[in-house]
Coordinates of C-alpha atoms and ligand atoms in Angstrom, one line a residue:
M1 CA 100.8 93.7 93.6
P2 CA 98.9 91.0 91.9
G3 CA 96.3 89.2 93.9
K4 CA 97.0 90.7 97.3
S5 CA 94.8 92.1 99.9
L6 CA 95.5 95.6 101.3
S7 CA 96.3 96.1 104.9
P8 CA 93.8 98.4 106.4
W9 CA 96.3 100.4 108.4
T10 CA 99.0 101.0 105.9
L11 CA 98.1 104.7 105.4
G12 CA 97.8 105.0 109.2
W13 CA 101.5 103.9 109.6
F14 CA 102.6 106.3 106.8
G15 CA 100.5 109.2 108.1
S16 CA 101.9 108.8 111.6
A17 CA 105.5 108.5 110.2
V18 CA 105.2 111.7 108.2
I19 CA 103.9 113.6 111.3
F20 CA 107.0 112.3 113.3
L21 CA 109.2 113.5 110.4
L22 CA 107.9 117.0 110.5
L23 CA 108.0 117.1 114.3
A24 CA 111.7 115.9 114.3
L25 CA 112.7 118.5 111.8
V26 CA 110.9 121.4 113.6
L27 CA 112.5 120.3 117.0
A28 CA 116.0 120.0 115.4
F29 CA 115.6 123.6 114.2
V30 CA 114.1 125.0 117.4
C31 CA 116.7 123.3 119.6
D32 CA 119.4 124.8 117.4
L33 CA 121.1 121.4 116.8
G34 CA 124.3 121.4 114.7
P35 CA 127.6 119.7 114.1
G36 CA 129.1 118.2 117.3
D37 CA 125.8 118.6 119.3
W38 CA 124.6 115.0 119.2
A39 CA 125.1 114.0 122.8
R40 CA 122.6 116.7 124.1
P41 CA 119.4 115.2 125.4
Q42 CA 117.4 117.3 122.9
A43 CA 119.5 115.8 120.1
L44 CA 118.8 112.2 121.4
A45 CA 115.1 113.0 121.4
V46 CA 115.2 114.4 117.9
V47 CA 117.3 111.5 116.6
H48 CA 114.7 109.0 117.9
L49 CA 111.6 110.9 116.7
F50 CA 113.3 110.7 113.3
T51 CA 114.6 107.1 113.4
L52 CA 111.8 105.4 115.3
G53 CA 108.9 107.7 114.6
W54 CA 109.6 108.3 110.9
L55 CA 111.9 105.6 109.5
A56 CA 111.0 102.6 111.7
Q57 CA 107.3 103.3 111.6
V58 CA 107.2 103.7 107.8
M59 CA 109.3 100.5 107.4
L60 CA 107.1 98.5 109.7
G61 CA 104.0 99.7 107.9
A62 CA 105.6 98.9 104.6
L63 CA 106.5 95.4 105.8
V64 CA 103.0 94.7 106.9
Q65 CA 101.8 95.8 103.5
F66 CA 104.5 94.1 101.4
V67 CA 105.3 90.8 103.2
P68 CA 102.1 89.3 101.7
V69 CA 103.4 90.5 98.3
L70 CA 106.9 89.1 98.8
T71 CA 105.6 85.8 100.1
A72 CA 102.4 85.4 98.1
Y73 CA 100.7 84.5 101.4
P74 CA 98.3 86.6 103.4
L75 CA 99.1 87.8 107.0
P76 CA 97.5 85.4 109.5
R77 CA 96.7 88.2 112.1
P78 CA 96.2 91.5 110.2
A79 CA 94.1 92.9 113.1
L80 CA 97.3 93.3 115.2
A81 CA 98.4 96.2 112.9
L82 CA 96.5 98.9 114.8
P83 CA 97.8 97.9 118.3
A84 CA 101.3 97.6 116.8
L85 CA 101.0 101.1 115.3
L86 CA 99.8 102.6 118.6
A87 CA 102.5 100.9 120.6
T88 CA 105.4 102.1 118.4
G89 CA 104.0 105.6 118.3
A90 CA 103.5 105.8 122.1
G91 CA 106.9 104.1 122.7
T92 CA 108.6 106.6 120.5
L93 CA 107.0 109.6 122.3
A94 CA 107.9 108.1 125.7
L95 CA 111.5 107.5 124.7
S96 CA 112.0 111.0 123.3
A97 CA 110.3 112.6 126.3
G98 CA 112.5 110.4 128.5
F99 CA 115.7 111.7 126.8
L100 CA 114.6 115.2 127.7
G101 CA 114.3 113.9 131.3
L102 CA 118.0 113.2 131.2
D103 CA 118.3 117.0 131.3
G104 CA 116.8 117.2 134.8
H105 CA 113.0 116.9 134.0
T106 CA 112.5 114.2 136.7
G107 CA 108.8 113.6 135.7
M108 CA 110.0 112.3 132.3
Q109 CA 112.3 109.6 133.8
V110 CA 109.5 107.1 134.3
L111 CA 108.6 107.4 130.6
F112 CA 112.2 106.6 129.8
R113 CA 112.1 103.4 131.7
I114 CA 108.8 102.1 130.2
A115 CA 109.6 103.2 126.6
P116 CA 111.6 100.1 125.7
L117 CA 108.8 97.8 127.0
V118 CA 106.1 99.7 124.9
L119 CA 108.3 99.7 121.9
G120 CA 109.2 96.0 122.4
C121 CA 105.4 95.2 122.4
G122 CA 105.0 97.1 119.1
F123 CA 107.9 95.3 117.5
A124 CA 106.8 91.9 118.8
L125 CA 103.2 92.4 117.4
V126 CA 104.6 93.2 113.9
A127 CA 106.9 90.1 114.2
V128 CA 103.9 87.9 115.1
M129 CA 102.0 89.3 112.1
I130 CA 104.7 88.8 109.5
L131 CA 106.9 85.9 110.7
P132 CA 104.5 83.1 109.8
S133 CA 104.3 84.2 106.2
L134 CA 108.1 84.8 105.9
A135 CA 109.1 81.6 107.6
R136 CA 107.1 79.3 105.3
K137 CA 109.4 76.6 103.8
A138 CA 108.2 77.5 100.3
N139 CA 109.5 81.1 100.7
L140 CA 112.8 80.6 102.4
H141 CA 114.8 80.3 99.1
L142 CA 113.8 83.9 98.2
I143 CA 116.7 86.3 98.9
E144 CA 114.1 89.2 99.5
V145 CA 112.5 87.1 102.2
R146 CA 115.8 86.2 103.8
M147 CA 116.8 89.8 103.8
V148 CA 113.6 90.7 105.7
L149 CA 114.2 87.9 108.2
I150 CA 117.7 89.2 108.8
A151 CA 116.3 92.7 109.2
L152 CA 114.0 91.3 112.0
A153 CA 117.1 89.8 113.7
G154 CA 118.6 93.3 113.4
L155 CA 115.5 94.8 115.0
A156 CA 115.9 92.5 118.0
G157 CA 119.6 93.5 118.2
L158 CA 118.6 97.2 118.0
W159 CA 116.0 96.8 120.8
T160 CA 118.5 94.8 123.0
T161 CA 121.3 97.4 122.7
G162 CA 118.8 100.4 123.1
G163 CA 117.1 98.8 126.1
A164 CA 120.5 98.0 127.8
M165 CA 121.5 101.7 127.3
V166 CA 118.2 102.9 128.7
L167 CA 118.7 100.8 131.8
T168 CA 122.3 102.1 132.2
L169 CA 121.3 105.8 131.7
G170 CA 118.2 105.3 133.9
G171 CA 120.4 104.2 136.9
A172 CA 119.5 100.5 137.0
S173 CA 121.8 97.9 138.6
L174 CA 122.5 96.4 135.1
T175 CA 125.0 98.6 133.3
V176 CA 126.7 98.3 130.0
D177 CA 129.7 100.2 128.5
L178 CA 127.9 102.9 126.5
A179 CA 131.0 103.6 124.4
Q180 CA 130.9 99.9 123.2
M181 CA 127.1 99.7 122.9
L182 CA 126.3 102.9 121.0
P183 CA 128.2 102.1 117.8
L184 CA 126.7 98.6 117.8
H185 CA 123.2 100.1 118.4
M186 CA 123.7 102.3 115.3
L187 CA 124.9 99.4 113.2
F188 CA 121.9 97.3 114.2
G189 CA 119.4 100.2 113.6
I190 CA 120.7 101.8 110.4
G191 CA 122.4 98.8 108.9
A192 CA 120.8 95.5 109.9
F193 CA 117.2 96.6 110.5
L194 CA 116.5 99.6 108.2
S195 CA 118.9 99.0 105.3
F196 CA 118.5 95.3 105.0
A197 CA 114.7 95.6 105.1
A198 CA 115.0 98.4 102.5
F199 CA 117.1 96.1 100.3
G200 CA 114.6 93.3 100.5
V201 CA 111.6 95.4 99.8
S202 CA 113.3 97.5 97.1
Y203 CA 114.1 94.4 95.0
K204 CA 110.4 93.8 94.6
L205 CA 109.3 97.5 94.3
F206 CA 112.0 98.5 91.8
A207 CA 111.2 95.5 89.6
M208 CA 107.5 96.4 89.7
F209 CA 107.9 100.1 89.0
L210 CA 110.6 99.6 86.3
L211 CA 108.8 96.7 84.7
A212 CA 112.0 94.7 85.0
P213 CA 112.4 90.9 85.3
E214 CA 112.5 89.8 89.0
T215 CA 115.0 86.9 88.5
A216 CA 117.8 86.9 91.1
G217 CA 121.4 86.9 89.7
W218 CA 124.6 85.9 91.4
Q219 CA 124.9 89.4 92.9
R220 CA 121.6 89.0 94.8
R221 CA 122.7 85.6 96.2
W222 CA 125.9 87.3 97.5
V223 CA 124.0 90.2 98.9
G224 CA 121.9 87.7 100.9
G225 CA 125.0 85.8 102.1
L226 CA 126.9 88.9 103.1
A227 CA 123.9 90.3 104.9
A228 CA 123.9 87.1 107.0
V229 CA 127.7 87.4 107.6
C230 CA 127.2 91.0 108.8
A231 CA 124.4 90.1 111.1
V232 CA 126.4 87.2 112.6
L233 CA 129.4 89.6 113.2
M234 CA 127.1 92.2 114.8
L235 CA 125.6 89.5 117.1
A236 CA 129.1 88.3 118.0
A237 CA 130.2 91.9 118.8
L238 CA 127.1 92.3 121.0
A239 CA 127.9 89.1 122.9
V240 CA 131.5 90.2 123.4
A241 CA 130.5 93.7 124.5
L242 CA 127.9 92.4 126.9
S243 CA 130.5 90.1 128.5
G244 CA 132.6 93.2 129.1
A245 CA 135.4 92.4 126.6
F246 CA 136.5 94.7 123.8
A247 CA 134.3 94.4 120.7
A248 CA 135.9 97.1 118.5
P249 CA 138.0 94.7 116.3
I250 CA 134.8 92.8 115.3
R251 CA 133.1 96.0 114.4
L252 CA 136.0 97.1 112.3
A253 CA 136.1 93.7 110.6
L254 CA 132.5 94.2 109.7
S255 CA 133.3 97.2 107.4
L256 CA 134.7 94.8 104.7
P257 CA 131.6 92.6 104.2
A258 CA 129.3 95.7 104.6
L259 CA 131.2 97.6 101.8
A260 CA 131.1 94.5 99.5
L261 CA 127.4 94.0 100.3
C262 CA 126.5 97.7 99.4
G263 CA 128.6 97.5 96.2
L264 CA 126.9 94.3 95.0
Y265 CA 123.4 95.6 95.9
L266 CA 124.1 98.7 93.8
D267 CA 125.4 96.6 90.9
D268 CA 122.3 94.4 91.1
I269 CA 120.0 97.4 91.0
R270 CA 122.0 98.7 88.0
R271 CA 121.4 95.4 86.3
L272 CA 117.6 95.7 87.1
W273 CA 117.7 99.2 85.6
R274 CA 119.4 98.1 82.4
N275 CA 116.8 95.4 81.9
R276 CA 113.7 97.5 82.5
R277 CA 110.8 97.7 80.0
R278 CA 109.6 101.1 81.2
P279 CA 111.8 103.6 79.4
A280 CA 110.5 106.9 80.9
L281 CA 111.2 107.1 84.6
E282 CA 108.5 108.3 87.1
P283 CA 109.7 110.7 89.9
N284 CA 109.7 107.9 92.5
M285 CA 112.3 106.0 90.5
A286 CA 114.2 109.0 89.2
W287 CA 114.8 110.3 92.8
S288 CA 115.5 106.8 94.1
R289 CA 118.8 107.1 92.2
V290 CA 119.8 110.0 94.5
A291 CA 119.0 107.7 97.5
L292 CA 121.3 105.0 96.0
V293 CA 124.1 107.6 95.6
F294 CA 123.8 108.5 99.3
L295 CA 123.9 104.7 100.1
G296 CA 127.2 104.5 98.3
L297 CA 128.5 107.6 100.1
S298 CA 127.5 106.4 103.6
A299 CA 129.0 103.0 102.9
A300 CA 132.3 104.6 101.7
L301 CA 132.4 106.7 104.9
L302 CA 131.7 103.7 107.2
P303 CA 135.3 102.5 107.7
L304 CA 136.5 106.1 108.4
A305 CA 133.5 106.7 110.7
Q306 CA 134.3 103.5 112.6
W307 CA 138.0 104.4 112.8
Q308 CA 137.9 108.1 113.6
G309 CA 134.3 108.8 114.9
G310 CA 133.6 112.5 115.2
R311 CA 132.7 114.4 112.1
M312 CA 133.1 111.4 109.8
A313 CA 130.6 109.4 111.9
E314 CA 128.1 112.3 112.0
A315 CA 128.3 112.7 108.2
A316 CA 128.0 108.9 107.6
V317 CA 125.0 108.6 109.9
F318 CA 123.3 111.6 108.3
A319 CA 124.0 110.4 104.8
A320 CA 122.5 107.0 105.7
L321 CA 119.4 108.2 107.6
V322 CA 118.5 111.3 105.7
G323 CA 120.1 110.7 102.3
W324 CA 119.7 107.0 101.7
L325 CA 116.8 105.8 103.8
S326 CA 114.6 108.9 103.8
T327 CA 115.1 109.9 100.1
L328 CA 114.2 106.4 99.1
T329 CA 111.1 106.3 101.4
L330 CA 109.8 109.8 100.5
S331 CA 110.0 109.1 96.8
Q332 CA 108.3 105.7 97.0
L333 CA 105.7 107.0 99.5
I334 CA 104.2 109.3 96.8
R335 CA 103.9 106.5 94.3
I336 CA 102.6 103.9 96.8
T337 CA 100.0 106.3 98.3
S338 CA 98.8 107.1 94.7
F339 CA 98.6 103.4 94.0
L340 CA 96.7 102.5 97.2
T341 CA 94.3 105.4 96.7
W342 CA 93.7 104.4 93.1
I343 CA 92.9 100.8 94.2
Q344 CA 90.6 102.0 97.0
V345 CA 88.7 104.6 94.9
F346 CA 88.9 103.5 91.3
A347 CA 89.4 99.8 91.2
P348 CA 85.8 99.0 92.2
L349 CA 84.6 101.3 89.3
I350 CA 86.5 99.5 86.5
G351 CA 84.1 98.5 83.8
R352 CA 81.4 100.8 85.2
R353 CA 82.8 104.2 84.2
K354 CA 86.0 105.7 82.8
V355 CA 88.7 105.7 85.4
P356 CA 92.0 107.7 85.5
V357 CA 95.4 106.1 85.4
V358 CA 97.3 106.0 88.6
Q359 CA 99.8 108.7 87.4
Q360 CA 97.0 111.2 87.0
I361 CA 96.2 111.5 90.7
S362 CA 99.7 112.9 91.7
D363 CA 101.5 115.9 90.4
R364 CA 104.9 114.9 89.1
V365 CA 106.2 118.5 89.0
T366 CA 105.4 119.2 92.7
A367 CA 106.8 115.8 93.7
S368 CA 110.0 116.3 91.7
R369 CA 110.6 119.8 93.1
A370 CA 110.1 118.7 96.6
L371 CA 112.4 115.7 96.2
A372 CA 115.0 117.9 94.5
L373 CA 114.9 120.3 97.5
W374 CA 115.2 117.3 99.9
S375 CA 118.2 115.9 98.1
A376 CA 120.0 119.2 97.8
S377 CA 119.4 120.0 101.5
T378 CA 120.7 116.5 102.4
G379 CA 123.8 117.1 100.4
L380 CA 124.3 120.5 102.2
G381 CA 123.7 118.7 105.6
V382 CA 126.4 116.1 104.9
A383 CA 128.9 118.8 103.8
S384 CA 128.1 121.0 106.9
L385 CA 128.7 118.1 109.3
L386 CA 132.0 117.2 107.5
F387 CA 133.2 120.7 107.7
G388 CA 131.6 121.7 111.0
S389 CA 129.5 124.6 109.7
H390 CA 126.6 125.4 112.1
I391 CA 124.9 127.9 109.8
A392 CA 125.0 125.7 106.8
F393 CA 123.5 122.9 108.9
R394 CA 120.6 125.2 109.9
L395 CA 120.0 126.1 106.3
A396 CA 119.9 122.4 105.4
L397 CA 117.4 121.7 108.2
A398 CA 115.1 124.5 106.9
G399 CA 115.3 123.1 103.4
L400 CA 114.5 119.6 104.6
F401 CA 111.5 120.9 106.5
L402 CA 110.1 122.8 103.5
A403 CA 110.6 119.7 101.3
A404 CA 109.0 117.4 103.8
A405 CA 106.0 119.8 104.2
A406 CA 105.6 120.0 100.4
I407 CA 105.6 116.2 100.2
A408 CA 103.1 115.9 103.1
R409 CA 100.8 118.4 101.3
E410 CA 101.2 116.3 98.1
L411 CA 100.2 113.1 100.0
V412 CA 97.0 114.9 101.2
A413 CA 96.3 116.1 97.6
I414 CA 96.6 112.5 96.4
R415 CA 94.3 111.2 99.0
K416 CA 91.8 114.0 98.3
L417 CA 92.1 113.6 94.5
W418 CA 92.8 117.4 94.2
H419 CA 94.8 116.8 90.9
L420 CA 91.7 115.4 89.2
P421 CA 89.0 117.6 87.7
V422 CA 86.0 117.9 90.1
A423 CA 83.8 116.0 87.7
D424 CA 86.1 113.0 87.8
R425 CA 86.1 112.6 91.6
P426 CA 83.6 110.2 93.1
P427 CA 81.2 112.1 95.4
C428 CA 82.3 110.3 98.5
L429 CA 86.0 109.9 99.3
P430 CA 87.5 107.5 101.8
P431 CA 89.0 108.7 105.1
I432 CA 92.5 110.1 104.6
I433 CA 94.4 107.5 106.5
R434 CA 92.2 104.4 106.5
P435 CA 91.8 102.5 103.3
S436 CA 88.8 100.1 103.2
V437 CA 89.8 96.4 103.6
H438 CA 89.3 95.3 100.1
P439 CA 90.6 91.8 99.3
L440 CA 91.1 92.9 95.7
S441 CA 92.9 91.1 93.0
V442 CA 94.6 93.9 91.2
A443 CA 97.5 94.3 88.7
E444 CA 99.9 97.2 88.9
P445 CA 98.3 99.9 86.6
Ligands
LIG501 C1 115.7 102.4 114.0 C2 115.7 102.6 115.3 C3 116.9 103.4 116.0 C4 117.9 104.0 115.4 C5 118.3 104.1 113.9 C6 118.7 104.6 116.5 C7 119.8 105.3 116.4 C8 120.5 105.9 117.4 C9 121.6 106.9 117.3 C10 122.1 107.4 115.9 C11 122.0 107.3 118.5 C12 123.1 108.3 118.8 C13 122.4 109.6 118.9 C14 123.2 110.7 119.3 O1 124.4 110.6 119.6 O2 122.7 111.9 119.3 C15 121.2 106.5 119.5 C16 121.3 106.6 120.8 C17 120.5 106.0 121.7 N1 119.5 105.1 121.4 FE1 118.8 104.7 119.6 N2 118.1 104.2 117.7 C18 117.0 103.5 117.4 C19 116.1 102.9 118.3 C20 116.3 102.9 119.7 C21 115.5 102.1 120.6 C22 114.4 101.2 120.2 C23 116.0 102.4 121.9 C24 115.5 101.8 123.2 C25 114.9 100.7 123.3 C26 117.1 103.3 121.7 C27 117.9 103.8 122.8 C28 118.9 104.7 122.6 C29 119.7 105.2 123.7 C30 119.4 105.0 125.2 C31 120.7 106.1 123.2 C32 121.7 107.0 123.9 C33 123.0 106.4 124.2 C34 124.0 107.4 124.8 O3 123.6 108.3 125.5 O4 125.2 107.2 124.6 N3 117.2 103.6 120.4 N4 120.3 105.7 118.8

């Protein structure tokens, strides 16, 4: 991250997201969720604690941190990060509580109606922070920047479809056809917003961690073009569905560019891997390969999921949310937290005393074991949804929780420098979730 300032709330976003992840997994287990159970109000609450609280918060926090790196331009209004974090956290809790209200808890129904407004404020604040840097003329030729811009359009589509469904379920006069809106909502959330943003950010992160050249080949240009085609098709399907006409053919047509896009992205990452100058892989990159396998699996299941729904759709959504997006995020979170902690604690000491290298402040064995358990449990989860095994799904949930708890403990250990000998730790450590605002000029150690 050469020459970039650190956003003061990045670790706040990450900490909040990890708490939501643990909460979602505990509730999924306690509510005894399993294959075929996803229409229950408890399931909708768990799904949104996971998607909004965990994945969306970690992604928005990562964008606030990485957009200045992608664009080589600082954020104009970094102070909006805290209100944005609070609004997305509060909106997620309100929406999830509101889903429980659908089960007859009338007190929760008011939360359901205000949740989209609160979430919308959080999303808008992030957009106000990062759009001016992304939309600068000098940056628009970068595919990574275009992918993040398309992801923001996806976020707007996600909010529109989600808000329309909330109004419908909440008994407002405006109603939409839920059977048409829900698949589009999932495509906007999982595909256009979370996956396209992950593609954009991962190009930069992977090149940095693998020490690979960042030059974009023909595959990346096609990935950018196909992402735009997918986004246009999704918006067209949304317009058709809102007008009351049948949007399913457009959704089905979307499968083709989406499959081609994933295939080309994977091929592009393979090219990056082959050209790397760092031969020994660290755990974050080694386990990101599993995430890429789950991306391939969920993309392969997409046409069947769109066509048949049911178990295929459950397995495809689980493979995408838990296998692709969460495995990628968890493995990178360990490395990024180590890096930010190193910058905060040791960068000011360079030249004044001996400082450890960034790899010394995390434990690769603990990280690898936790990520292995996460990956195996995800595989079991996908299989149990495909074959409809409730008991195997509960086993998978238990494994996911243990793995997430081990990673959360490792993140605390990194922040507290527990892996360093006591003599090497500075006497005063920074707060666990709030890095100092240090406009440092640093190179990746
Ligand atoms: C990244 C963010 C999001 C993702 C990935 C996501 C994903 C999903 C998924 C997978 C479902 C189906 C759950 C099930 O069947 O159990 C769903 C349903 C729903 N979502 Fe979201 N969602 C997100 C954000 C939102 C937001 C921001 C809102 C409101 C503004 C919202 C409102 C709803 C509603 C009302 C339903 C229920 C529809 C029904 O009962 O048929 N979601 N979402």
